[in-house]
Amino acid sequence: MGILSWILLGLVAGALAKFIMPGNDPGGIIVTIVIGIVGAVIGGFIGTQLGFGDVSGFNLHSLLVAILGAVILLVGFRLIRRA
């Protein structure tokens, strides 16, 4: 995947993760993209370790893995921020 695909996937995954977990999180669209990209990496790592696959292209499976990773990242961020 090229960098433009990662940014686009990150934007979509980050926006959907924030839609799934609404709340008062700081940042605008740039933070949403970063959450989505890092979430895709986290989701790809966890998916690979559990045998579900990884983020290999711009398809539905990769999007779901990226969204799962972004949601996990948001949960972790909120737990750290609360403590």
CSV table of N, CA, C and O in Angstrom, one decimal:
chain,number,residue,atom,x,y,z
A,1,MET,N,0.8,-1.2,0.0
A,1,MET,CA,0.0,0.0,0.0
A,1,MET,C,0.9,1.2,0.0
A,1,MET,O,1.8,1.3,0.8
A,2,GLY,N,0.5,2.2,-0.8
A,2,GLY,CA,1.2,3.5,-0.8
A,2,GLY,C,0.8,4.4,0.3
A,2,GLY,O,-0.2,4.1,1.0
A,3,ILE,N,1.6,5.4,0.5
A,3,ILE,CA,1.3,6.4,1.6
A,3,ILE,C,-0.1,7.0,1.4
A,3,ILE,O,-0.7,7.2,2.4
A,4,LEU,N,-0.5,7.3,0.2
A,4,LEU,CA,-1.8,7.9,0.0
A,4,LEU,C,-2.9,6.9,0.4
A,4,LEU,O,-3.9,7.4,1.1
A,5,SER,N,-2.7,5.7,0.1
A,5,SER,CA,-3.7,4.7,0.6
A,5,SER,C,-3.7,4.5,2.1
A,5,SER,O,-4.8,4.4,2.7
A,6,TRP,N,-2.6,4.6,2.7
A,6,TRP,CA,-2.5,4.5,4.2
A,6,TRP,C,-3.3,5.7,4.8
A,6,TRP,O,-4.0,5.6,5.8
A,7,ILE,N,-3.0,6.9,4.2
A,7,ILE,CA,-3.7,8.1,4.7
A,7,ILE,C,-5.2,8.0,4.6
A,7,ILE,O,-6.0,8.3,5.5
A,8,LEU,N,-5.6,7.6,3.4
A,8,LEU,CA,-7.1,7.4,3.1
A,8,LEU,C,-7.7,6.4,4.0
A,8,LEU,O,-8.8,6.6,4.6
A,9,LEU,N,-7.0,5.2,4.1
A,9,LEU,CA,-7.5,4.2,5.0
A,9,LEU,C,-7.5,4.7,6.5
A,9,LEU,O,-8.5,4.4,7.2
A,10,GLY,N,-6.5,5.4,6.9
A,10,GLY,CA,-6.5,6.0,8.2
A,10,GLY,C,-7.6,7.0,8.5
A,10,GLY,O,-8.2,7.0,9.6
A,11,LEU,N,-7.9,7.8,7.5
A,11,LEU,CA,-8.9,8.8,7.7
A,11,LEU,C,-10.3,8.1,7.9
A,11,LEU,O,-11.0,8.4,8.8
A,12,VAL,N,-10.5,7.1,7.0
A,12,VAL,CA,-11.8,6.4,7.1
A,12,VAL,C,-11.9,5.6,8.4
A,12,VAL,O,-12.9,5.6,9.1
A,13,ALA,N,-10.8,4.8,8.8
A,13,ALA,CA,-10.8,4.0,10.0
A,13,ALA,C,-10.9,4.9,11.2
A,13,ALA,O,-11.6,4.6,12.2
A,14,GLY,N,-10.2,6.0,11.3
A,14,GLY,CA,-10.2,6.9,12.4
A,14,GLY,C,-11.6,7.5,12.6
A,14,GLY,O,-12.1,7.6,13.7
A,15,ALA,N,-12.2,8.0,11.5
A,15,ALA,CA,-13.5,8.6,11.5
A,15,ALA,C,-14.6,7.6,12.0
A,15,ALA,O,-15.4,7.9,12.8
A,16,LEU,N,-14.5,6.3,11.5
A,16,LEU,CA,-15.5,5.3,11.9
A,16,LEU,C,-15.2,4.9,13.4
A,16,LEU,O,-16.2,4.6,14.1
A,17,ALA,N,-14.0,4.9,13.8
A,17,ALA,CA,-13.7,4.5,15.2
A,17,ALA,C,-14.3,5.6,16.1
A,17,ALA,O,-14.8,5.3,17.2
A,18,LYS,N,-14.1,6.9,15.7
A,18,LYS,CA,-14.7,8.0,16.5
A,18,LYS,C,-16.2,7.9,16.5
A,18,LYS,O,-16.9,8.3,17.4
A,19,PHE,N,-16.8,7.5,15.4
A,19,PHE,CA,-18.2,7.3,15.3
A,19,PHE,C,-18.7,6.2,16.2
A,19,PHE,O,-19.8,6.3,16.8
A,20,ILE,N,-18.0,5.1,16.3
A,20,ILE,CA,-18.3,4.0,17.1
A,20,ILE,C,-18.2,4.4,18.6
A,20,ILE,O,-19.0,4.0,19.4
A,21,MET,N,-17.1,5.1,18.9
A,21,MET,CA,-16.8,5.5,20.3
A,21,MET,C,-16.9,7.1,20.4
A,21,MET,O,-15.8,7.7,20.5
A,22,PRO,N,-18.0,7.7,20.4
A,22,PRO,CA,-18.1,9.1,20.5
A,22,PRO,C,-17.6,9.6,21.8
A,22,PRO,O,-17.7,8.9,22.8
A,23,GLY,N,-17.1,10.7,21.9
A,23,GLY,CA,-16.6,11.3,23.2
A,23,GLY,C,-15.8,12.6,22.9
A,23,GLY,O,-15.7,13.0,21.8
A,24,ASN,N,-15.3,13.1,24.0
A,24,ASN,CA,-14.6,14.4,24.0
A,24,ASN,C,-13.1,14.1,23.8
A,24,ASN,O,-12.4,14.2,24.8
A,25,ASP,N,-12.7,13.7,22.7
A,25,ASP,CA,-11.3,13.5,22.4
A,25,ASP,C,-10.7,14.7,21.7
A,25,ASP,O,-11.3,15.3,20.9
A,26,PRO,N,-9.4,15.0,22.1
A,26,PRO,CA,-8.8,16.2,21.5
A,26,PRO,C,-8.4,15.9,20.0
A,26,PRO,O,-8.2,14.8,19.6
A,27,GLY,N,-8.3,17.0,19.3
A,27,GLY,CA,-7.8,16.9,17.9
A,27,GLY,C,-8.8,17.0,16.8
A,27,GLY,O,-10.0,16.7,17.1
A,28,GLY,N,-8.4,17.3,15.7
A,28,GLY,CA,-9.3,17.4,14.5
A,28,GLY,C,-9.0,16.3,13.6
A,28,GLY,O,-8.7,15.2,13.9
A,29,ILE,N,-9.0,16.7,12.3
A,29,ILE,CA,-8.9,15.7,11.2
A,29,ILE,C,-7.5,15.0,11.2
A,29,ILE,O,-7.3,13.8,10.9
A,30,ILE,N,-6.5,15.8,11.5
A,30,ILE,CA,-5.1,15.2,11.5
A,30,ILE,C,-5.0,14.2,12.6
A,30,ILE,O,-4.4,13.1,12.4
A,31,VAL,N,-5.5,14.4,13.8
A,31,VAL,CA,-5.4,13.4,14.9
A,31,VAL,C,-6.3,12.2,14.5
A,31,VAL,O,-5.9,11.1,14.8
A,32,THR,N,-7.4,12.5,13.8
A,32,THR,CA,-8.2,11.3,13.4
A,32,THR,C,-7.5,10.5,12.4
A,32,THR,O,-7.5,9.2,12.5
A,33,ILE,N,-6.8,11.1,11.5
A,33,ILE,CA,-6.0,10.3,10.5
A,33,ILE,C,-4.9,9.5,11.2
A,33,ILE,O,-4.6,8.3,11.0
A,34,VAL,N,-4.2,10.2,12.2
A,34,VAL,CA,-3.1,9.5,12.9
A,34,VAL,C,-3.6,8.3,13.7
A,34,VAL,O,-3.0,7.3,13.7
A,35,ILE,N,-4.8,8.5,14.4
A,35,ILE,CA,-5.4,7.5,15.1
A,35,ILE,C,-5.7,6.3,14.2
A,35,ILE,O,-5.5,5.1,14.5
A,36,GLY,N,-6.3,6.6,13.0
A,36,GLY,CA,-6.6,5.6,12.1
A,36,GLY,C,-5.4,4.8,11.6
A,36,GLY,O,-5.4,3.6,11.4
A,37,ILE,N,-4.3,5.5,11.2
A,37,ILE,CA,-3.1,4.9,10.7
A,37,ILE,C,-2.5,4.0,11.8
A,37,ILE,O,-2.1,2.9,11.5
A,38,VAL,N,-2.3,4.6,13.0
A,38,VAL,CA,-1.7,3.8,14.1
A,38,VAL,C,-2.6,2.7,14.4
A,38,VAL,O,-2.2,1.5,14.7
A,39,GLY,N,-3.9,2.9,14.4
A,39,GLY,CA,-4.9,1.8,14.6
A,39,GLY,C,-4.8,0.7,13.6
A,39,GLY,O,-4.9,-0.5,13.9
A,40,ALA,N,-4.5,1.1,12.3
A,40,ALA,CA,-4.3,0.1,11.3
A,40,ALA,C,-3.1,-0.8,11.6
A,40,ALA,O,-3.1,-2.0,11.4
A,41,VAL,N,-2.1,-0.1,12.0
A,41,VAL,CA,-0.8,-0.9,12.4
A,41,VAL,C,-1.1,-1.8,13.6
A,41,VAL,O,-0.7,-3.0,13.6
A,42,ILE,N,-1.7,-1.3,14.6
A,42,ILE,CA,-2.1,-2.1,15.8
A,42,ILE,C,-3.0,-3.2,15.4
A,42,ILE,O,-2.8,-4.4,15.8
A,43,GLY,N,-4.0,-2.9,14.6
A,43,GLY,CA,-5.0,-4.0,14.2
A,43,GLY,C,-4.3,-5.0,13.3
A,43,GLY,O,-4.6,-6.2,13.5
A,44,GLY,N,-3.4,-4.6,12.5
A,44,GLY,CA,-2.7,-5.5,11.6
A,44,GLY,C,-1.8,-6.4,12.4
A,44,GLY,O,-1.7,-7.6,12.2
A,45,PHE,N,-1.1,-5.9,13.4
A,45,PHE,CA,-0.2,-6.7,14.3
A,45,PHE,C,-1.0,-7.7,15.1
A,45,PHE,O,-0.7,-8.9,15.1
A,46,ILE,N,-2.1,-7.2,15.7
A,46,ILE,CA,-3.0,-8.1,16.5
A,46,ILE,C,-3.6,-9.2,15.6
A,46,ILE,O,-3.6,-10.4,16.0
A,47,GLY,N,-4.1,-8.8,14.5
A,47,GLY,CA,-4.7,-9.7,13.6
A,47,GLY,C,-3.8,-10.8,13.1
A,47,GLY,O,-4.1,-11.9,13.0
A,48,THR,N,-2.5,-10.4,12.8
A,48,THR,CA,-1.5,-11.3,12.4
A,48,THR,C,-1.2,-12.3,13.5
A,48,THR,O,-1.0,-13.5,13.2
A,49,GLN,N,-1.0,-11.8,14.7
A,49,GLN,CA,-0.7,-12.6,15.8
A,49,GLN,C,-1.8,-13.6,16.1
A,49,GLN,O,-1.5,-14.8,16.6
A,50,LEU,N,-3.0,-13.2,15.9
A,50,LEU,CA,-4.2,-14.1,16.2
A,50,LEU,C,-4.6,-15.0,15.0
A,50,LEU,O,-5.5,-15.8,15.1
A,51,GLY,N,-3.9,-14.8,13.9
A,51,GLY,CA,-4.2,-15.6,12.7
A,51,GLY,C,-5.4,-15.1,11.9
A,51,GLY,O,-5.9,-15.8,11.0
A,52,PHE,N,-5.8,-13.8,12.1
A,52,PHE,CA,-6.9,-13.3,11.3
A,52,PHE,C,-6.5,-12.6,10.0
A,52,PHE,O,-7.3,-12.3,9.2
A,53,GLY,N,-5.2,-12.4,9.9
A,53,GLY,CA,-4.7,-11.6,8.7
A,53,GLY,C,-4.3,-10.3,9.1
A,53,GLY,O,-4.3,-9.9,10.2
A,54,ASP,N,-3.8,-9.5,8.1
A,54,ASP,CA,-3.2,-8.2,8.4
A,54,ASP,C,-3.9,-7.2,7.4
A,54,ASP,O,-4.8,-7.5,6.7
A,55,VAL,N,-3.4,-5.9,7.5
A,55,VAL,CA,-3.8,-4.9,6.6
A,55,VAL,C,-3.0,-4.9,5.4
A,55,VAL,O,-1.8,-4.6,5.4
A,56,SER,N,-3.5,-5.5,4.3
A,56,SER,CA,-2.7,-5.8,3.1
A,56,SER,C,-3.1,-4.9,1.9
A,56,SER,O,-2.5,-4.9,0.9
A,57,GLY,N,-4.2,-4.2,2.0
A,57,GLY,CA,-4.6,-3.4,0.9
A,57,GLY,C,-5.9,-2.6,1.3
A,57,GLY,O,-6.4,-2.7,2.4
A,58,PHE,N,-6.4,-1.9,0.4
A,58,PHE,CA,-7.6,-1.1,0.7
A,58,PHE,C,-8.8,-2.0,0.3
A,58,PHE,O,-9.4,-1.9,-0.8
A,59,ASN,N,-9.2,-2.8,1.2
A,59,ASN,CA,-10.4,-3.7,1.1
A,59,ASN,C,-11.2,-3.7,2.4
A,59,ASN,O,-10.8,-3.2,3.4
A,60,LEU,N,-12.3,-4.4,2.4
A,60,LEU,CA,-13.2,-4.5,3.5
A,60,LEU,C,-12.5,-5.1,4.7
A,60,LEU,O,-12.6,-4.6,5.9
A,61,HIS,N,-11.8,-6.2,4.5
A,61,HIS,CA,-11.1,-6.9,5.6
A,61,HIS,C,-10.1,-5.9,6.3
A,61,HIS,O,-10.0,-5.8,7.5
A,62,SER,N,-9.3,-5.3,5.5
A,62,SER,CA,-8.3,-4.3,6.0
A,62,SER,C,-8.9,-3.2,6.7
A,62,SER,O,-8.4,-2.7,7.8
A,63,LEU,N,-10.0,-2.7,6.2
A,63,LEU,CA,-10.7,-1.6,6.9
A,63,LEU,C,-11.3,-2.0,8.2
A,63,LEU,O,-11.1,-1.3,9.2
A,64,LEU,N,-11.8,-3.2,8.3
A,64,LEU,CA,-12.3,-3.7,9.6
A,64,LEU,C,-11.2,-3.9,10.6
A,64,LEU,O,-11.4,-3.6,11.8
A,65,VAL,N,-10.1,-4.5,10.2
A,65,VAL,CA,-8.9,-4.6,11.0
A,65,VAL,C,-8.4,-3.3,11.5
A,65,VAL,O,-8.1,-3.1,12.7
A,66,ALA,N,-8.4,-2.3,10.6
A,66,ALA,CA,-7.9,-0.9,11.0
A,66,ALA,C,-8.9,-0.3,12.0
A,66,ALA,O,-8.4,0.4,12.9
A,67,ILE,N,-10.2,-0.4,11.7
A,67,ILE,CA,-11.1,0.1,12.7
A,67,ILE,C,-11.0,-0.5,14.0
A,67,ILE,O,-11.0,0.2,15.1
A,68,LEU,N,-10.9,-1.8,14.1
A,68,LEU,CA,-10.7,-2.5,15.4
A,68,LEU,C,-9.4,-2.0,16.1
A,68,LEU,O,-9.5,-1.7,17.3
A,69,GLY,N,-8.4,-1.8,15.4
A,69,GLY,CA,-7.1,-1.3,16.0
A,69,GLY,C,-7.3,0.1,16.4
A,69,GLY,O,-6.8,0.5,17.5
A,70,ALA,N,-8.0,1.0,15.7
A,70,ALA,CA,-8.3,2.4,16.1
A,70,ALA,C,-9.2,2.4,17.3
A,70,ALA,O,-8.9,3.3,18.2
A,71,VAL,N,-10.1,1.6,17.4
A,71,VAL,CA,-11.0,1.5,18.6
A,71,VAL,C,-10.2,1.1,19.8
A,71,VAL,O,-10.3,1.7,20.9
A,72,ILE,N,-9.3,0.1,19.7
A,72,ILE,CA,-8.4,-0.3,20.7
A,72,ILE,C,-7.5,0.8,21.2
A,72,ILE,O,-7.3,1.1,22.4
A,73,LEU,N,-7.0,1.6,20.2
A,73,LEU,CA,-6.2,2.7,20.5
A,73,LEU,C,-6.9,3.8,21.2
A,73,LEU,O,-6.4,4.4,22.2
A,74,LEU,N,-8.2,4.1,20.8
A,74,LEU,CA,-9.0,5.1,21.5
A,74,LEU,C,-9.3,4.7,23.0
A,74,LEU,O,-9.2,5.5,23.9
A,75,VAL,N,-9.6,3.4,23.2
A,75,VAL,CA,-9.9,2.9,24.5
A,75,VAL,C,-8.6,3.1,25.4
A,75,VAL,O,-8.7,3.6,26.5
A,76,GLY,N,-7.5,2.7,24.9
A,76,GLY,CA,-6.2,2.8,25.6
A,76,GLY,C,-5.9,4.3,25.9
A,76,GLY,O,-5.5,4.6,27.0
A,77,PHE,N,-6.1,5.1,24.9
A,77,PHE,CA,-5.9,6.6,25.1
A,77,PHE,C,-6.8,7.1,26.2
A,77,PHE,O,-6.3,7.9,27.1
A,78,ARG,N,-8.0,6.8,26.2
A,78,ARG,CA,-9.0,7.3,27.2
A,78,ARG,C,-8.6,6.7,28.6
A,78,ARG,O,-8.8,7.4,29.6
A,79,LEU,N,-8.2,5.5,28.7
A,79,LEU,CA,-7.8,4.9,30.0
A,79,LEU,C,-6.6,5.6,30.5
A,79,LEU,O,-6.5,5.9,31.7
A,80,ILE,N,-5.6,5.9,29.7
A,80,ILE,CA,-4.4,6.6,30.1
A,80,ILE,C,-4.7,8.0,30.5
A,80,ILE,O,-4.2,8.6,31.5
A,81,ARG,N,-5.5,8.7,29.7
A,81,ARG,CA,-5.9,10.1,30.0
A,81,ARG,C,-6.7,10.2,31.3
A,81,ARG,O,-6.5,11.2,32.0
A,82,ARG,N,-7.5,9.2,31.6
A,82,ARG,CA,-8.3,9.3,32.8
A,82,ARG,C,-7.4,9.1,34.1
A,82,ARG,O,-7.7,9.6,35.1
A,83,ALA,N,-6.4,8.3,34.0
A,83,ALA,CA,-5.6,8.0,35.1
A,83,ALA,C,-4.7,9.1,35.6
A,83,ALA,O,-4.5,10.1,35.1
